[in-house]
Short mmCIF file of C-alpha atoms and ligand atoms in Angstrom, two decimals:
data_model
loop_
_atom_site.label_atom_id
_atom_site.label_comp_id
_atom_site.label_asym_id
_atom_site.label_seq_id
_atom_site.Cartn_x
_atom_site.Cartn_y
_atom_site.Cartn_z
CA UNK A 1 -21.89 -6.76 -13.12
CA UNK A 2 -21.65 -10.40 -13.95
CA UNK A 3 -19.63 -13.01 -12.15
CA UNK A 4 -16.90 -14.84 -14.02
CA UNK A 5 -17.19 -18.48 -15.01
CA UNK A 6 -19.60 -21.12 -13.83
CA UNK A 7 -18.67 -21.15 -10.18
CA UNK A 8 -18.59 -17.74 -8.47
CA UNK A 9 -17.54 -19.33 -5.17
CA UNK A 10 -14.26 -20.47 -6.70
CA UNK A 11 -13.60 -17.10 -8.31
CA UNK A 12 -14.37 -15.18 -5.14
CA UNK A 13 -11.32 -16.79 -3.48
CA UNK A 14 -9.13 -15.18 -6.13
CA UNK A 15 -8.48 -11.51 -6.46
CA UNK A 16 -7.22 -12.05 -10.02
CA UNK A 17 -8.23 -14.76 -12.48
CA UNK A 18 -7.06 -14.68 -16.09
CA UNK A 19 -8.35 -17.20 -18.62
CA UNK A 20 -7.15 -17.68 -22.16
CA UNK A 21 -6.03 -14.09 -22.61
CA UNK A 22 -4.76 -12.88 -25.98
CA UNK A 23 -3.37 -9.39 -26.39
CA UNK A 24 -1.53 -7.52 -29.11
CA UNK A 25 -0.79 -3.84 -29.39
CA UNK A 26 -2.55 -2.12 -32.26
CA UNK A 27 -0.54 -2.30 -35.50
CA UNK A 28 1.59 -5.19 -34.20
CA UNK A 29 1.58 -8.29 -36.41
CA UNK A 30 1.15 -10.81 -33.60
CA UNK A 31 0.19 -11.35 -30.00
CA UNK A 32 2.49 -9.99 -27.30
CA UNK A 33 0.66 -12.03 -24.66
CA UNK A 34 -1.17 -15.33 -24.61
CA UNK A 35 -1.83 -16.36 -21.04
CA UNK A 36 -3.83 -19.58 -20.77
CA UNK A 37 -4.40 -19.18 -17.02
CA UNK A 38 -3.19 -17.13 -14.08
CA UNK A 39 -4.65 -16.49 -10.66
CA UNK A 40 -3.75 -14.59 -7.52
CA UNK A 41 -5.40 -15.82 -4.33
CA UNK A 42 -6.86 -13.55 -1.70
CA UNK A 43 -4.12 -12.44 0.69
CA UNK A 44 -1.35 -13.66 -1.58
CA UNK A 45 1.74 -11.57 -2.33
CA UNK A 46 3.14 -12.53 -5.70
CA UNK A 47 6.22 -11.43 -7.59
CA UNK A 48 5.93 -11.21 -11.37
CA UNK A 49 9.29 -11.19 -13.09
CA UNK A 50 10.45 -10.97 -16.67
CA UNK A 51 13.12 -9.14 -18.64
CA UNK A 52 12.59 -5.64 -19.92
CA UNK A 53 10.22 -5.67 -22.90
CA UNK A 54 8.66 -9.03 -21.97
CA UNK A 55 5.21 -7.49 -21.51
CA UNK A 56 4.94 -6.96 -17.74
CA UNK A 57 3.57 -3.42 -17.98
CA UNK A 58 1.30 -4.46 -20.86
CA UNK A 59 -0.18 -7.19 -18.68
CA UNK A 60 -0.73 -4.70 -15.87
CA UNK A 61 -2.48 -2.32 -18.27
CA UNK A 62 -4.90 -5.16 -19.04
CA UNK A 63 -5.46 -5.89 -15.36
CA UNK A 64 -6.16 -2.25 -14.61
CA UNK A 65 -8.44 -1.87 -17.64
CA UNK A 66 -6.28 0.73 -19.37
CA UNK A 67 -5.99 -1.67 -22.33
CA UNK A 68 -8.42 -4.34 -23.50
CA UNK A 69 -7.48 -7.85 -24.64
CA UNK A 70 -8.48 -9.13 -28.08
CA UNK A 71 -9.98 -12.17 -26.37
CA UNK A 72 -10.09 -13.96 -23.04
CA UNK A 73 -11.40 -13.11 -19.59
CA UNK A 74 -10.05 -11.16 -16.65
CA UNK A 75 -11.94 -11.55 -13.40
CA UNK A 76 -11.05 -9.34 -10.43
CA UNK A 77 -12.60 -10.05 -7.03
CA UNK A 78 -15.29 -12.21 -8.61
CA UNK A 79 -16.25 -9.56 -11.16
CA UNK A 80 -15.50 -10.01 -14.82
CA UNK A 81 -13.89 -6.75 -15.90
CA UNK A 82 -13.32 -7.61 -19.56
CA UNK A 83 -16.27 -6.26 -21.53
CA UNK A 84 -17.24 -3.70 -18.90
CA UNK A 85 -18.20 -0.24 -20.14
CA UNK A 86 -15.34 2.28 -19.62
CA UNK A 87 -17.16 4.28 -16.92
CA UNK A 88 -18.06 1.11 -15.02
CA UNK A 89 -14.46 -0.08 -15.30
CA UNK A 90 -13.09 3.24 -14.00
CA UNK A 91 -15.43 3.04 -11.05
CA UNK A 92 -14.48 -0.56 -10.29
CA UNK A 93 -10.79 0.32 -10.53
CA UNK A 94 -11.10 3.35 -8.23
CA UNK A 95 -12.88 1.26 -5.60
CA UNK A 96 -10.74 -1.85 -5.67
CA UNK A 97 -7.29 -1.24 -7.10
CA UNK A 98 -4.29 0.47 -5.62
CA UNK A 99 -1.59 1.08 -8.21
CA UNK A 100 2.02 2.17 -7.81
CA UNK A 101 3.33 3.44 -11.14
CA UNK A 102 6.89 2.95 -12.25
CA UNK A 103 7.39 6.73 -12.39
CA UNK A 104 5.06 7.28 -9.39
CA UNK A 105 2.90 9.85 -11.28
CA UNK A 106 2.50 12.21 -8.33
CA UNK A 107 0.63 15.41 -9.13
CA UNK A 108 3.02 18.37 -8.73
CA UNK A 109 0.29 20.90 -7.92
CA UNK A 110 -1.04 18.90 -4.97
CA UNK A 111 0.49 18.65 -1.49
CA UNK A 112 1.91 15.34 -0.27
CA UNK A 113 -1.24 14.59 1.76
CA UNK A 114 -3.58 15.58 -1.10
CA UNK A 115 -1.66 13.28 -3.44
CA UNK A 116 -2.24 10.43 -1.00
CA UNK A 117 -5.92 11.33 -0.68
CA UNK A 118 -6.55 11.33 -4.44
CA UNK A 119 -8.20 7.86 -4.57
CA UNK A 120 -10.66 9.02 -1.89
CA UNK A 121 -11.86 11.75 -4.25
CA UNK A 122 -12.79 9.18 -6.88
CA UNK A 123 -14.13 6.41 -4.66
CA UNK A 124 -16.68 6.67 -1.90
CA UNK A 125 -15.87 3.07 -0.96
CA UNK A 126 -12.22 3.97 -0.34
CA UNK A 127 -13.25 7.08 1.64
CA UNK A 128 -15.76 5.20 3.74
CA UNK A 129 -13.41 2.40 4.64
CA UNK A 130 -11.34 4.93 6.62
CA UNK A 131 -12.37 5.36 10.20
CA UNK A 132 -11.88 8.91 11.41
CA UNK A 133 -10.29 11.78 9.54
CA UNK A 134 -8.99 10.88 6.06
CA UNK A 135 -6.03 13.30 6.26
CA UNK A 136 -4.99 11.67 9.55
CA UNK A 137 -5.07 8.27 7.86
CA UNK A 138 -2.91 9.65 5.00
CA UNK A 139 -0.37 10.88 7.56
CA UNK A 140 -0.48 7.57 9.43
CA UNK A 141 0.29 5.66 6.24
CA UNK A 142 3.11 8.03 5.28
CA UNK A 143 4.61 7.61 8.73
CA UNK A 144 4.22 3.81 8.57
CA UNK A 145 6.07 3.88 5.23
CA UNK A 146 8.83 5.97 6.87
CA UNK A 147 8.33 9.28 5.11
CA UNK A 148 9.96 11.93 7.34
CA UNK A 149 7.37 14.36 8.79
CA UNK A 150 9.40 17.28 7.40
CA UNK A 151 8.42 16.14 3.88
CA UNK A 152 4.70 16.75 4.47
CA UNK A 153 4.98 20.46 3.78
CA UNK A 154 7.40 20.22 0.85
CA UNK A 155 6.30 20.24 -2.82
CA UNK A 156 6.32 16.66 -4.13
CA UNK A 157 8.75 17.74 -6.86
CA UNK A 158 11.36 18.43 -4.16
CA UNK A 159 11.17 14.96 -2.65
CA UNK A 160 13.84 12.34 -3.37
CA UNK A 161 12.92 9.29 -5.47
CA UNK A 162 12.70 7.17 -2.33
CA UNK A 163 10.41 9.71 -0.67
CA UNK A 164 8.19 10.00 -3.76
CA UNK A 165 7.91 6.26 -3.78
CA UNK A 166 6.59 6.28 -0.21
CA UNK A 167 3.98 8.89 -1.15
CA UNK A 168 2.95 6.80 -4.18
CA UNK A 169 2.67 3.70 -1.98
CA UNK A 170 0.55 5.52 0.62
CA UNK A 171 -1.71 6.75 -2.19
CA UNK A 172 -2.11 3.20 -3.50
CA UNK A 173 -2.91 1.83 -0.05
CA UNK A 174 -5.31 4.49 1.24
CA UNK A 175 -8.82 3.20 1.85
CA UNK A 176 -7.68 -0.45 1.94
CA UNK A 177 -8.12 -1.56 -1.68
CA UNK A 178 -8.36 -5.38 -1.90
CA UNK A 179 -5.68 -5.47 -4.62
CA UNK A 180 -2.41 -3.58 -4.91
CA UNK A 181 -0.44 -3.65 -8.13
CA UNK A 182 3.07 -2.25 -8.24
CA UNK A 183 5.04 -1.81 -11.47
CA UNK A 184 8.80 -1.90 -10.75
CA UNK A 185 8.43 0.76 -8.08
CA UNK A 186 11.85 0.10 -6.56
CA UNK A 187 13.99 0.16 -9.67
CA UNK A 188 15.54 3.54 -8.79
CA UNK A 189 16.54 2.49 -5.25
CA UNK A 190 19.63 0.71 -4.01
CA UNK A 191 19.28 -2.87 -2.88
CA UNK A 192 19.01 -2.36 0.90
CA UNK A 193 16.41 0.35 0.45
CA UNK A 194 14.42 -1.84 -1.92
CA UNK A 195 14.10 -4.63 0.59
CA UNK A 196 13.26 -2.32 3.49
CA UNK A 197 10.59 -0.61 1.42
CA UNK A 198 9.04 -3.90 0.29
CA UNK A 199 8.87 -5.08 3.90
CA UNK A 200 7.03 -1.90 4.96
CA UNK A 201 4.72 -2.22 1.97
CA UNK A 202 3.91 -5.83 2.84
CA UNK A 203 3.25 -4.96 6.44
CA UNK A 204 0.66 -2.40 5.35
CA UNK A 205 -0.84 -4.92 2.90
CA UNK A 206 -1.30 -7.32 5.82
CA UNK A 207 -2.93 -4.55 7.89
CA UNK A 208 -5.40 -3.77 5.10
CA UNK A 209 -5.88 -7.41 3.94
CA UNK A 210 -4.65 -6.29 0.53
CA UNK A 211 -3.30 -8.81 -1.98
CA UNK A 212 -0.16 -7.77 -3.82
CA UNK A 213 1.09 -8.26 -7.37
CA UNK A 214 4.58 -6.79 -7.51
CA UNK A 215 6.33 -6.57 -10.85
CA UNK A 216 10.07 -6.30 -11.28
CA UNK A 217 12.92 -7.49 -13.45
CA UNK A 218 15.13 -7.76 -10.31
CA UNK A 219 14.79 -11.43 -9.41
CA UNK A 220 16.87 -11.02 -6.23
CA UNK A 221 13.67 -9.67 -4.63
CA UNK A 222 11.57 -12.76 -5.34
CA UNK A 223 12.44 -14.54 -2.09
CA UNK A 224 10.54 -11.86 -0.16
CA UNK A 225 7.25 -12.98 -1.72
CA UNK A 226 4.83 -15.91 -1.24
CA UNK A 227 5.20 -16.87 -4.89
CA UNK A 228 7.24 -15.89 -7.91
CA UNK A 229 5.85 -16.05 -11.43
CA UNK A 230 8.01 -15.82 -14.54
CA UNK A 231 6.13 -14.04 -17.32
CA UNK A 232 8.29 -15.71 -19.97
CA UNK A 233 7.01 -19.09 -18.68
CA UNK A 234 3.44 -17.94 -18.21
CA UNK A 235 3.24 -16.29 -21.62
CA UNK A 236 2.76 -18.74 -24.48
CA UNK A 237 2.78 -16.07 -27.20
CA UNK A 238 6.56 -15.86 -27.41
CA UNK A 239 6.88 -19.60 -28.03
CA UNK A 240 4.11 -19.50 -30.63
CA UNK A 241 5.85 -16.66 -32.44
CA UNK A 242 9.19 -18.46 -32.73
N1 ADP B 1 1.56 1.68 -25.92
C1 ADP B 1 2.21 0.76 -26.65
N2 ADP B 1 1.97 0.64 -27.98
C2 ADP B 1 2.62 -0.27 -28.73
N3 ADP B 1 3.53 -1.14 -28.24
C3 ADP B 1 3.80 -1.07 -26.93
C4 ADP B 1 3.16 -0.13 -26.05
N4 ADP B 1 3.63 -0.30 -24.79
C5 ADP B 1 4.53 -1.30 -24.87
N5 ADP B 1 4.64 -1.77 -26.15
C6 ADP B 1 5.50 -2.87 -26.60
O1 ADP B 1 5.16 -4.05 -25.91
C7 ADP B 1 6.32 -4.81 -25.59
C8 ADP B 1 6.34 -5.07 -24.08
O2 ADP B 1 6.51 -3.84 -23.39
P1 ADP B 1 6.22 -3.69 -21.84
O3 ADP B 1 4.90 -4.29 -21.53
O4 ADP B 1 6.43 -2.26 -21.48
O5 ADP B 1 7.38 -4.61 -21.21
P2 ADP B 1 8.04 -4.61 -19.74
O6 ADP B 1 7.15 -3.86 -18.82
O7 ADP B 1 8.19 -6.07 -19.40
O8 ADP B 1 9.38 -3.96 -19.90
C9 ADP B 1 7.51 -4.01 -26.07
O9 ADP B 1 7.92 -4.55 -27.31
C10 ADP B 1 6.96 -2.62 -26.24
O10 ADP B 1 7.61 -1.93 -27.26
MG1 MG B 2 7.51 -2.16 -17.58
#
């Protein structure tokens, strides 16, 4: 794997570096995103805001390697991920990225604990960063995120949205990934619950030394974060298209 740019030491302080990124969805006439530069420093907790349809989820799909940009570079943890072969990218993602999906994407045929342990199946690095029993660590995280113990034996389909969200967060955090990305995970919760959940999530990020990129259209949450980034400001494609 190659290091991004001319100075690896500079990049290694960032968990995310984006340079001159251009992206359009197939069959679209023009770019949805043109991001000249963006970075997230190690340990930073950033809030990425933007109205619905502004391209937040599209940007996350580029960061996670689900989509590929037409041009530009994405460097994660000092490793340039743009241009990686798919298998290499999947491996890198499993080792280094925790992801909370908007709809949580829990697997209905797995128990709560097995859902949380899923990343450990795909990544030896995540498994090995856990000291002791991995199921105990899953339960510790679920407890730290305030999932009631009675939920552990229930099918995930019977959990409330708030409870599913805690399971999804524990799954993203297991094995201490250096980067956690969350795509509007609180949009179904009321305001007090949103803030309480974000505080628990941040506490666990601090424990694991995990940097956080949290995406939401609800700008009332931005004061909880180290930094707030407005995608409509960051993205030059919209202005170019006008
Ligand atoms: N898989 C896709 N294929 C084509 N266009 C898409 C796809 N996903 C999203 N888009 C389009 O990209 C734009 C931005 O969407 P999205 O990234 O989901 O915004 P946000 O997450 O900010 O609501 C929208 O116009 C949407 O229709
Ligand atoms: Mg979205």
